[in-house]
PDB file of C-alpha atoms and ligand atoms in Angstrom:
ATOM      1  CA  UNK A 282     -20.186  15.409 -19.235  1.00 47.00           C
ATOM      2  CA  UNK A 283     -19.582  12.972 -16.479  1.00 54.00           C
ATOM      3  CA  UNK A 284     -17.893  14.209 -13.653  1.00 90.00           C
ATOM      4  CA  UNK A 285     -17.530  11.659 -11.154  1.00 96.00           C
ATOM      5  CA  UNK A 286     -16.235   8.389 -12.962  1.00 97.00           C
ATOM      6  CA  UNK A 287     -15.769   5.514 -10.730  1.00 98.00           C
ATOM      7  CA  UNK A 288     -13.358   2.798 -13.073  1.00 98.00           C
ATOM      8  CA  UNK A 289     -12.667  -0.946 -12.099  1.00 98.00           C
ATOM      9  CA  UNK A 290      -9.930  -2.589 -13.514  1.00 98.00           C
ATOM     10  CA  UNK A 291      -8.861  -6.307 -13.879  1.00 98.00           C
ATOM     11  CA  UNK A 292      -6.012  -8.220 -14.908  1.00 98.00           C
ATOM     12  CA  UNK A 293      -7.203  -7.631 -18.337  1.00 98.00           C
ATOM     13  CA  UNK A 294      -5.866  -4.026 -18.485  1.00 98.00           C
ATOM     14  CA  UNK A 295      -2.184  -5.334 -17.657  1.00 98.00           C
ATOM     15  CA  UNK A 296      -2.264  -8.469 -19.833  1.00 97.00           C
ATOM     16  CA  UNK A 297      -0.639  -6.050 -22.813  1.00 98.00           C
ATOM     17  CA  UNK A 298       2.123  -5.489 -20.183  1.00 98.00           C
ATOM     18  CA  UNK A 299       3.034  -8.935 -20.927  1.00 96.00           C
ATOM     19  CA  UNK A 300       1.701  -9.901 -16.904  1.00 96.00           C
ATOM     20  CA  UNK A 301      -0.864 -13.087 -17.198  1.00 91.00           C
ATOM     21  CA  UNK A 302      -4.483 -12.814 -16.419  1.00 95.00           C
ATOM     22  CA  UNK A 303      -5.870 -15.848 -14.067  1.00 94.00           C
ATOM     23  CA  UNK A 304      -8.773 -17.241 -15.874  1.00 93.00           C
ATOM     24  CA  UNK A 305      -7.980 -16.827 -19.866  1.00 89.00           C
ATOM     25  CA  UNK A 306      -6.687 -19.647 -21.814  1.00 89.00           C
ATOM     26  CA  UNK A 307      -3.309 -20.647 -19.862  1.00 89.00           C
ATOM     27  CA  UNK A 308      -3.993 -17.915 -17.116  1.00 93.00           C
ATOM     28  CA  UNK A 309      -2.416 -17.974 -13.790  1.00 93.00           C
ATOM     29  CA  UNK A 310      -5.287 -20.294 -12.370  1.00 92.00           C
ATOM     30  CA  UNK A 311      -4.573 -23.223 -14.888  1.00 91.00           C
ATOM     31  CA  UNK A 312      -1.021 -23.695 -14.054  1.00 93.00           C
ATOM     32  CA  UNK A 313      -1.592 -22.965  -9.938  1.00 93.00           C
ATOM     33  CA  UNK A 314      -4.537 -24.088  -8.024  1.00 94.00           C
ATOM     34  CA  UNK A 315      -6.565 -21.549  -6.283  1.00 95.00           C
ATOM     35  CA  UNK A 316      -6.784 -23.385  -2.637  1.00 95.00           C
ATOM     36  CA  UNK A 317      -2.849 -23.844  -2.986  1.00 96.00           C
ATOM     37  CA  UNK A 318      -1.933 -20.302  -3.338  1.00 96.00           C
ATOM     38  CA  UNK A 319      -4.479 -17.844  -2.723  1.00 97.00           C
ATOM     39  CA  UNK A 320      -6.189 -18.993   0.153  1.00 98.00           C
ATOM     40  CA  UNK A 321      -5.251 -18.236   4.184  1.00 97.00           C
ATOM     41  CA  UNK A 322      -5.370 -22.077   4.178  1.00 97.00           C
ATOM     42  CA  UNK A 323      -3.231 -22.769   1.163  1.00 97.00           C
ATOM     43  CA  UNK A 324      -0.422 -20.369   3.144  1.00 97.00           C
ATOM     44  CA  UNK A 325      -1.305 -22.242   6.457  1.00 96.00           C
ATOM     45  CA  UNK A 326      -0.582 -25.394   4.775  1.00 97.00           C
ATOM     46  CA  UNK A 327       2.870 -24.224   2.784  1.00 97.00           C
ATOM     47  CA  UNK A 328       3.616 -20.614   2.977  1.00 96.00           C
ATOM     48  CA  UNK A 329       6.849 -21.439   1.146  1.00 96.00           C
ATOM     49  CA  UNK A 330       4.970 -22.346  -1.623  1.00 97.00           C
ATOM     50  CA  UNK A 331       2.735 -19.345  -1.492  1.00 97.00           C
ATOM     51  CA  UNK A 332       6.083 -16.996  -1.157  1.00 97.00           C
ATOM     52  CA  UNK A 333       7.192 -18.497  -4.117  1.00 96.00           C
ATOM     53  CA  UNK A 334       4.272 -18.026  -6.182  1.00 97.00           C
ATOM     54  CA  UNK A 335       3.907 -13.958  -5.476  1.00 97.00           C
ATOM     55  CA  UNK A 336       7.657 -13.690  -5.506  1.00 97.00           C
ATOM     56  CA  UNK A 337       7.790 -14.706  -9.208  1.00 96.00           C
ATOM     57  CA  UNK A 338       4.656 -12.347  -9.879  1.00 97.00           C
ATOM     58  CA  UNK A 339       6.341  -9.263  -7.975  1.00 97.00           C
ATOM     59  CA  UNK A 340       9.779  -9.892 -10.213  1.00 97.00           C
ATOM     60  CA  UNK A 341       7.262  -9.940 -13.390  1.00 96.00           C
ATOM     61  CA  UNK A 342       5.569  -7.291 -12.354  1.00 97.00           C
ATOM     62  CA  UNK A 343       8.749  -5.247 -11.547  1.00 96.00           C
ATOM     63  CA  UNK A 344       9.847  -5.807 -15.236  1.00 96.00           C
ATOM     64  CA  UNK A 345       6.629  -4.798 -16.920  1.00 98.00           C
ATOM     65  CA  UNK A 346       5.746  -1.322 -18.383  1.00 98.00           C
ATOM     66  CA  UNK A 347       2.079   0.455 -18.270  1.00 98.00           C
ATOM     67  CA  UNK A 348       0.563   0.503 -21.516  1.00 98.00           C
ATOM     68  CA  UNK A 349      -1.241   2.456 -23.628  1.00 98.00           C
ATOM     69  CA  UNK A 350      -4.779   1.702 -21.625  1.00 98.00           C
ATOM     70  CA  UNK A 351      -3.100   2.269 -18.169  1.00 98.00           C
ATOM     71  CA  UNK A 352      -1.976   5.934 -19.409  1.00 98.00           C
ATOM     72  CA  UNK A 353      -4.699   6.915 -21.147  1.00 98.00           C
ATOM     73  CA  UNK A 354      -6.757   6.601 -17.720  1.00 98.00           C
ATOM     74  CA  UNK A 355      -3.898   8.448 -16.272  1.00 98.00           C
ATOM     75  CA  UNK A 356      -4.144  11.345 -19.096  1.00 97.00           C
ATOM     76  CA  UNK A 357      -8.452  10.768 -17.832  1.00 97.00           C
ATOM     77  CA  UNK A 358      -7.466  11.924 -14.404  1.00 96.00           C
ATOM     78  CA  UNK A 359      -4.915  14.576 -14.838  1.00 96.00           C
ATOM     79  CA  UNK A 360      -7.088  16.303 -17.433  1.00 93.00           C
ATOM     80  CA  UNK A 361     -10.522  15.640 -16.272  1.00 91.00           C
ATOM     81  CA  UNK A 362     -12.268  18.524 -14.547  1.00 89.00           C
ATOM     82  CA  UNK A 363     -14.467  15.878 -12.099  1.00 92.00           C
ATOM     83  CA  UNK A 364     -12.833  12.857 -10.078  1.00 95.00           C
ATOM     84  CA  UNK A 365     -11.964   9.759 -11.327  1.00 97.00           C
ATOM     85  CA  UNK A 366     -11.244   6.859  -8.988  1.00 98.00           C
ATOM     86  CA  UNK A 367      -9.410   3.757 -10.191  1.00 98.00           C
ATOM     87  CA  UNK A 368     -10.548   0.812  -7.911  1.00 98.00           C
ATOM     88  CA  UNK A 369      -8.241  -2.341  -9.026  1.00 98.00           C
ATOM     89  CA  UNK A 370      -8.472  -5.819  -8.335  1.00 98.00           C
ATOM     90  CA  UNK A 371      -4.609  -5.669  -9.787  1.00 98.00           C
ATOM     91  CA  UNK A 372      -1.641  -6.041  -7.555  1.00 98.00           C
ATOM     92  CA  UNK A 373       0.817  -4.724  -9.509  1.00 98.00           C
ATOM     93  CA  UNK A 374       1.490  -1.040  -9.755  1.00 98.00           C
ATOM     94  CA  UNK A 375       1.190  -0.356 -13.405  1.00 98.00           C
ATOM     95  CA  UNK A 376      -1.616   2.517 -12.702  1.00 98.00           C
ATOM     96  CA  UNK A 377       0.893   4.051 -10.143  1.00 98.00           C
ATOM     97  CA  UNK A 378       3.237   3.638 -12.886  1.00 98.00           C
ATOM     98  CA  UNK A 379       1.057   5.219 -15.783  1.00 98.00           C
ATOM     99  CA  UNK A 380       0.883   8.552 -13.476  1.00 98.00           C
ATOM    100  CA  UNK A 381      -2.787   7.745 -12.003  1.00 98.00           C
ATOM    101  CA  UNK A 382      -2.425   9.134  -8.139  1.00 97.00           C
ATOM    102  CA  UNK A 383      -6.214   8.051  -6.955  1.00 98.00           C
ATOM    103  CA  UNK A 384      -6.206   4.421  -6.957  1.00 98.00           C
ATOM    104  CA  UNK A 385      -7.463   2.045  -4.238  1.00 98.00           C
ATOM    105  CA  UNK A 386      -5.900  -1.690  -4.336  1.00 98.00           C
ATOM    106  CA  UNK A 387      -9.087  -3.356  -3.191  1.00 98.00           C
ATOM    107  CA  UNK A 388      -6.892  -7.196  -3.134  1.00 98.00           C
ATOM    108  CA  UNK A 389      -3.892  -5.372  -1.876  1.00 98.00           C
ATOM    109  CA  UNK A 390      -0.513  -4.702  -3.468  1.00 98.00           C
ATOM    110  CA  UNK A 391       2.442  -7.064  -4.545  1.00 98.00           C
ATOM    111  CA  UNK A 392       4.804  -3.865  -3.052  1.00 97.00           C
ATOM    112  CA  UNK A 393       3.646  -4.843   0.274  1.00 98.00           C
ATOM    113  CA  UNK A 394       4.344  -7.594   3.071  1.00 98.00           C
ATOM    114  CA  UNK A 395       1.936  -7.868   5.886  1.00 98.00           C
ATOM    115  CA  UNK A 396       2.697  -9.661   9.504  1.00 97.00           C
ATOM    116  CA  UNK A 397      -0.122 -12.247  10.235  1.00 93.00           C
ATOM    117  CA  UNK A 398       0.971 -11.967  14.077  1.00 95.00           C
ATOM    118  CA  UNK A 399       0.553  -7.668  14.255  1.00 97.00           C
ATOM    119  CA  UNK A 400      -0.819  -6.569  11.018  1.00 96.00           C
ATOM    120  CA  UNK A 401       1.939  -4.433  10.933  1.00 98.00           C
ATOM    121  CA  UNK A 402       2.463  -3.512   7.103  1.00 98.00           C
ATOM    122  CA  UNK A 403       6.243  -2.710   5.341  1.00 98.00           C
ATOM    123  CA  UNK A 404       7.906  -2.253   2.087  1.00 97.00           C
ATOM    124  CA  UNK A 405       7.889  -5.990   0.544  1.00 97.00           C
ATOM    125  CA  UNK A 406      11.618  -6.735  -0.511  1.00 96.00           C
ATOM    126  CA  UNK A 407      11.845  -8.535  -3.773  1.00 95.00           C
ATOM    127  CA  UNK A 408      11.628 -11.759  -2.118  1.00 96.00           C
ATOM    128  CA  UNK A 409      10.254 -12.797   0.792  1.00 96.00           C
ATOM    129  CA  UNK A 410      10.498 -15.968   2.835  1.00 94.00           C
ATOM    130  CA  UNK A 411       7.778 -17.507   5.535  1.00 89.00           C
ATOM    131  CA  UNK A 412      10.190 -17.214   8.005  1.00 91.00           C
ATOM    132  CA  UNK A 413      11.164 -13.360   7.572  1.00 95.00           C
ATOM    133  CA  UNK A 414      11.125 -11.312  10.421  1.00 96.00           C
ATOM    134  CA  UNK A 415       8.280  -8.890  10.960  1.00 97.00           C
ATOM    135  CA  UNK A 416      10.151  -5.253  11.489  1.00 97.00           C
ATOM    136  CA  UNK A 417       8.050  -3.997  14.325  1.00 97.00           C
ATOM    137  CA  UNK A 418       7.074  -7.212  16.380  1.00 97.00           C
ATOM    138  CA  UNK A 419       9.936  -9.353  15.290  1.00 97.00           C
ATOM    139  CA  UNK A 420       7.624 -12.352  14.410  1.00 96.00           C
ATOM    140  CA  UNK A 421       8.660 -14.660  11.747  1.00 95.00           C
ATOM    141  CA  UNK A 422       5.164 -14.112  10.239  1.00 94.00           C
ATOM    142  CA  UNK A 423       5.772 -12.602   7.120  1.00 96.00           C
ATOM    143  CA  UNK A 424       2.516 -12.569   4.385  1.00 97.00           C
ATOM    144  CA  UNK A 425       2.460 -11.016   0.928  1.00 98.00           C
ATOM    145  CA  UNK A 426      -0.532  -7.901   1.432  1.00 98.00           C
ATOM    146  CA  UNK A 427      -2.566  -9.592  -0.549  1.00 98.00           C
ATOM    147  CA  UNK A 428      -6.293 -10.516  -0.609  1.00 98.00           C
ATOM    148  CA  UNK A 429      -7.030 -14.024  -0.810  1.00 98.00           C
ATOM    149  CA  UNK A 430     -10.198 -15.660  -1.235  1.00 97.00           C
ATOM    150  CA  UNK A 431     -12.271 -15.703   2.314  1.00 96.00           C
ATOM    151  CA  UNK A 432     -10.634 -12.467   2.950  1.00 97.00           C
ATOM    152  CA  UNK A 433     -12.278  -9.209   3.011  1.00 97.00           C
ATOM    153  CA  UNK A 434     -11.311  -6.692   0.160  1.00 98.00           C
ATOM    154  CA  UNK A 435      -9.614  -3.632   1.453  1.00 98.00           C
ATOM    155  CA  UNK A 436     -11.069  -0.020   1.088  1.00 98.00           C
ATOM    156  CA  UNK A 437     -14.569  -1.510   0.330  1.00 98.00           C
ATOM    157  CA  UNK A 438     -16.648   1.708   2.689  1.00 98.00           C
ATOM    158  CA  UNK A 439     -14.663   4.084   0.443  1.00 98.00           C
ATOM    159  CA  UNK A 440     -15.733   2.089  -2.945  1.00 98.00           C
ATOM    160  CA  UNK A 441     -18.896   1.976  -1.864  1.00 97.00           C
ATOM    161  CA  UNK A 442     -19.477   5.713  -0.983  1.00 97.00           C
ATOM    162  CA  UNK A 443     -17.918   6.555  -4.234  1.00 98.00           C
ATOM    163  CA  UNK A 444     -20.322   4.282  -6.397  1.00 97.00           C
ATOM    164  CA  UNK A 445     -23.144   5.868  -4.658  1.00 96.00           C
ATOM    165  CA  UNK A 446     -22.054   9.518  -5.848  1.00 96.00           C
ATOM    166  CA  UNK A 447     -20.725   8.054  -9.647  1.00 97.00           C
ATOM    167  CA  UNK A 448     -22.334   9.401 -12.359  1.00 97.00           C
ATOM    168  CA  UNK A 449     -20.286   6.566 -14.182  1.00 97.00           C
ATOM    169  CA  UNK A 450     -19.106   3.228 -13.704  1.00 98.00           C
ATOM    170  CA  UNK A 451     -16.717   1.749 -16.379  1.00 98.00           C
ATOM    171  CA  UNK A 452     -15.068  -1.890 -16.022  1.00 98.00           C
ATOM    172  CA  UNK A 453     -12.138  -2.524 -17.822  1.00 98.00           C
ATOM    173  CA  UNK A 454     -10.235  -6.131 -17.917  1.00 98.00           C
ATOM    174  CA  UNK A 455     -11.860  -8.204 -15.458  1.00 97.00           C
ATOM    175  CA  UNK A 456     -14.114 -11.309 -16.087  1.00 96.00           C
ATOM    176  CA  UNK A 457     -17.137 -10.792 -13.728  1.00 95.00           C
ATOM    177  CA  UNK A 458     -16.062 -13.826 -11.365  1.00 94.00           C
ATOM    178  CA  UNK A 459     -14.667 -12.679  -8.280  1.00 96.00           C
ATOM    179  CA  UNK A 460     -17.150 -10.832  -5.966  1.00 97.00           C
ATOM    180  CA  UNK A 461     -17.170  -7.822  -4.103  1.00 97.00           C
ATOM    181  CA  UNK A 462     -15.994  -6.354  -7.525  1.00 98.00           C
ATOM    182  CA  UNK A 463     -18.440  -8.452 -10.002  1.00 97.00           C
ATOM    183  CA  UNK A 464     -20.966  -7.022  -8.125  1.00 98.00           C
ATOM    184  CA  UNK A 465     -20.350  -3.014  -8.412  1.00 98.00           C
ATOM    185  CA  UNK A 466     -22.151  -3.029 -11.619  1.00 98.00           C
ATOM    186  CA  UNK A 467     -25.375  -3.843 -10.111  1.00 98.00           C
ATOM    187  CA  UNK A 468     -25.204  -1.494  -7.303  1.00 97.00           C
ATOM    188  CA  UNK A 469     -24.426   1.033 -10.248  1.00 97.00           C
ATOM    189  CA  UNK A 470     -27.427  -0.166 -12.398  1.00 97.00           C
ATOM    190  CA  UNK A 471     -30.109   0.014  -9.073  1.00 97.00           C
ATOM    191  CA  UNK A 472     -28.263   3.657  -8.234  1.00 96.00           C
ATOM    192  CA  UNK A 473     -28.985   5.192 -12.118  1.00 97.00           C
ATOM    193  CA  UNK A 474     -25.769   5.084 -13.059  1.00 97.00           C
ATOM    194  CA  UNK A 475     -24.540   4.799 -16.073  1.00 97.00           C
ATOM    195  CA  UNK A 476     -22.437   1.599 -16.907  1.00 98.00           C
ATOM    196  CA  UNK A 477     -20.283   1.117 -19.728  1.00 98.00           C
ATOM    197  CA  UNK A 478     -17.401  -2.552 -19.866  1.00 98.00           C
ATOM    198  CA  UNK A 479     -13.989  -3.111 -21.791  1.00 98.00           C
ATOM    199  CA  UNK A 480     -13.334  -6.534 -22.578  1.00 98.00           C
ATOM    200  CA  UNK A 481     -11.793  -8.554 -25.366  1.00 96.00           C
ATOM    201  CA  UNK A 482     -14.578 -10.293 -25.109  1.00 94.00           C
ATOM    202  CA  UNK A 483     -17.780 -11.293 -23.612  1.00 92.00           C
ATOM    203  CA  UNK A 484     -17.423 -11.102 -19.961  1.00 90.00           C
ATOM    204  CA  UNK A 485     -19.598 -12.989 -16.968  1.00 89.00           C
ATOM    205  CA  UNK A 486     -21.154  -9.737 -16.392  1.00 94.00           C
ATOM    206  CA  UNK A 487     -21.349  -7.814 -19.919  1.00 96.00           C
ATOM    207  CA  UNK A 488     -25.171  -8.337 -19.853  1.00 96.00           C
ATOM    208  CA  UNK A 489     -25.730  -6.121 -16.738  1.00 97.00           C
ATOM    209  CA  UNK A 490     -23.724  -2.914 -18.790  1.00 98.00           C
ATOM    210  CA  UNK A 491     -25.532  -0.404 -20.907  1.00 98.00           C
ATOM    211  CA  UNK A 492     -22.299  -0.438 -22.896  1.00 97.00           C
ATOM    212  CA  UNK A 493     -19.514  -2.972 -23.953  1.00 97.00           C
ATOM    213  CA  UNK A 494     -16.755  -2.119 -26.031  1.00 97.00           C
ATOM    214  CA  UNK A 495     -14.869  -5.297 -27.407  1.00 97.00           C
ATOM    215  CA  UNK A 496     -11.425  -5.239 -28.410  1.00 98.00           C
ATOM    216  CA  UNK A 497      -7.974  -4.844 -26.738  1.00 98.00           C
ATOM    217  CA  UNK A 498      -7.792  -2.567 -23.830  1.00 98.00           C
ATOM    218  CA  UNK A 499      -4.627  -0.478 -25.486  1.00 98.00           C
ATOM    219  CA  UNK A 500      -7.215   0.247 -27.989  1.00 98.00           C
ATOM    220  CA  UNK A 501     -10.639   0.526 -26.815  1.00 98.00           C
ATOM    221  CA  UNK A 502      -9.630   2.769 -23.405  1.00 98.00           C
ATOM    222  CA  UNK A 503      -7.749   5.671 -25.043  1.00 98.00           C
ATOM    223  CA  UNK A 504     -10.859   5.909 -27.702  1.00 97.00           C
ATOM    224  CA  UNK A 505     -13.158   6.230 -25.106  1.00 97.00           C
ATOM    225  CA  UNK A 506     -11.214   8.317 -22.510  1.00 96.00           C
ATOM    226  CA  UNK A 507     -10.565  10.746 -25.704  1.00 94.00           C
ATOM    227  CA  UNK A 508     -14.170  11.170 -26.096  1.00 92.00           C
ATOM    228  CA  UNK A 509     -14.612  12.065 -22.845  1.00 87.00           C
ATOM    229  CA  UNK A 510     -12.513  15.036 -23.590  1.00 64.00           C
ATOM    230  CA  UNK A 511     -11.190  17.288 -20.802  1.00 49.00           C
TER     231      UNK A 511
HETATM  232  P1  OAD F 691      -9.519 -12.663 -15.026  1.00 79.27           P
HETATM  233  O1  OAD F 691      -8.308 -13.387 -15.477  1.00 79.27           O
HETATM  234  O2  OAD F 691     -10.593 -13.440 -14.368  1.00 79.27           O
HETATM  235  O3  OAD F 691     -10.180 -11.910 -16.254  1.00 79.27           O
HETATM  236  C1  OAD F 691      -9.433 -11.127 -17.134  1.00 79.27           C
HETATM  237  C2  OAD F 691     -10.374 -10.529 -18.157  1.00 79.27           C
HETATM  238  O4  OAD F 691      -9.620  -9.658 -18.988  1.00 79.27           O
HETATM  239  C3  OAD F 691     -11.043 -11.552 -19.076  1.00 79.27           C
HETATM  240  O5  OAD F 691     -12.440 -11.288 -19.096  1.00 79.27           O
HETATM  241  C4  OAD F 691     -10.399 -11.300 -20.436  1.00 79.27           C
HETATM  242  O6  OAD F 691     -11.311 -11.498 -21.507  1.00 79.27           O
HETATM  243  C5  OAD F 691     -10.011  -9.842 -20.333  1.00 79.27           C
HETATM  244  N1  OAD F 691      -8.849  -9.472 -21.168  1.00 79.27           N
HETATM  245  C6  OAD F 691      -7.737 -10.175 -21.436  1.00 79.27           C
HETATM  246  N2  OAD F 691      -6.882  -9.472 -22.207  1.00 79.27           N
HETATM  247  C7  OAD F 691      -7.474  -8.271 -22.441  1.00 79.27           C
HETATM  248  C8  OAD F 691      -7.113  -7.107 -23.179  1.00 79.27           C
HETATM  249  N3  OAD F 691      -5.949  -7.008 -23.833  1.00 79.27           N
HETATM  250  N4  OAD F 691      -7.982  -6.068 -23.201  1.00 79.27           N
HETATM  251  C9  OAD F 691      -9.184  -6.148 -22.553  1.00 79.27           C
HETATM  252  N5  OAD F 691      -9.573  -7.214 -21.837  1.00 79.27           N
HETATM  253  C10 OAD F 691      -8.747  -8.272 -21.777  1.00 79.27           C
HETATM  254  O7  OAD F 691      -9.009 -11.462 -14.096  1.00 79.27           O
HETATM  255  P2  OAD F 691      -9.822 -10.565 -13.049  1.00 79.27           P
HETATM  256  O8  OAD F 691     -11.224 -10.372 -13.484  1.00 79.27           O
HETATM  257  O9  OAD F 691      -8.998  -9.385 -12.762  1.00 79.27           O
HETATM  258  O10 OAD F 691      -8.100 -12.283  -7.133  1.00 79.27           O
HETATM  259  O11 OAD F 691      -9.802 -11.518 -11.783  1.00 79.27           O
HETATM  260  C11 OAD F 691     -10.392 -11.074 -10.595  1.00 79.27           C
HETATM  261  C12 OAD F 691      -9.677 -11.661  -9.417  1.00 79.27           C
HETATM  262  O12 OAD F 691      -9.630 -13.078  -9.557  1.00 79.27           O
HETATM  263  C13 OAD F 691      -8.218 -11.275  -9.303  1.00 79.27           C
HETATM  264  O13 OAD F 691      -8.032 -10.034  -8.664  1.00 79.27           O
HETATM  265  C14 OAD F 691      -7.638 -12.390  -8.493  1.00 79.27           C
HETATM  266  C15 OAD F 691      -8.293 -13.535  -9.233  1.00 79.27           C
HETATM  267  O14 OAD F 691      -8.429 -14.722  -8.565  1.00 79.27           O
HETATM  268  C16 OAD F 691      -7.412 -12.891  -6.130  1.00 79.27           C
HETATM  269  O15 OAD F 691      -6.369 -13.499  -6.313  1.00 79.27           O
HETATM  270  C17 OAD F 691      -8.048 -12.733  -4.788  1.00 79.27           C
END
């Protein structure tokens, strides 16, 4: 039995929520460039631009529904007698959604805005607007609180103290390109641990796991989480 399971997810897991992954065939990062939209430059250079881009992904993500993958790591938590940690490179809030209660954003969260003049965090509305005022300094300096590339990943002491007392790391949904996260599954492998990966198909990383399980999320996650048992 493995009692302290530490679970990454990427957009993978959502993309049966009907919400687009970035690097699949027609993913978010063929229609938009990267530099334009996810980068402190890109929102230095046009944050109307930027504002529109995670405005249209907070209204998509507002509309979409967990799925069967998203609950069944839900059911994982509620019914497992160890921890489980969801660490998500997602900013929606479909595991919030499914029921799961221990989940760390690690590129932040569409629900969010973020002042770039106090760091003061709020409540994003539906859609914001460069020029918004900040509620606590008053600063038209309105951000989305999300992590863009050059930016450090939130929450990355507590990921890293919980990989190091895992007795399981499991990656679900996410294509091995993006680092802090493509890494965890080598600080798993040089700590003993376990590693077992959910894609629909080969990912990056799937090399480094001692497990893959192709197929669709919806499909392959409640299987595995039901062998787990309780
Ligand atoms: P990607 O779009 O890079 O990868 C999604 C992965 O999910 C791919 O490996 C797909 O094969 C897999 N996939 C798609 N549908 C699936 C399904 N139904 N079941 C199982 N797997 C499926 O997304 P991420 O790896 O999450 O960061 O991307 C990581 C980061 O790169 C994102 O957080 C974002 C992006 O740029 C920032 O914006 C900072």
């Amino acid at each position: 039995m493995s009692d302290r399971i530490v679970i990454l997810t990427g957009a993978g897991i959502s993309a049966e929520s009907g919400l687009g992954t970035f690097r699949d065939e027609g993913g978010l990062w063929a229609q938009h460039r990267i530099e334009d939209v996810a980068t402190p430059e890109g929102f230095a250079r046009d944050p109307a631009l930027v504002h529109d881009f995670y405005n249209a992904r907070r209204a998509q993500a507002a509309a979409a529904k967990p799925n069967a993958a998203h609950k069944a790591i839900a059911r994982l938590e509620a019914e497992h007698p160890g921890e489980v940690l969801i660490v998500t490179q997602n900013v929606d809030a479909l595991h919030e959604a499914a029921g799961s209660r221990n989940v760390l954003h690690m590129h932040g969260a569409l629900s969010r805005a973020l002042c770039h003049a106090c760091a003061h965090r709020w409540q994003a509305p539906e859609a914001m607007q460069p020029d918004d005022p900040c509620p606590a300094c008053k600063a038209p300096a309105t951000r989305p609180d999300v992590v863009w590339f050059g930016e450090i990943p939130y929450h990355m002491d507590e990921i890293e103290e919980a990989l190091s007392r895992a007795t399981l790391f499991a990656a679900i949904g996410t294509s091995g390109n993006v680092y802090p996260a493509a890494g965890f599954v080598t600080a798993a492998r040089q700590l003993g641990i376990p590693t077992i990966e959910f894609n629909l198909d080969p990912s990056e990383t799937s090399p480094l796991f001692d497990e893959r399980r192709l197929g669709r999320a919806s499909q392959t996650v409640p299987d595995w989480t039901r062998t787990l048992g309780s």
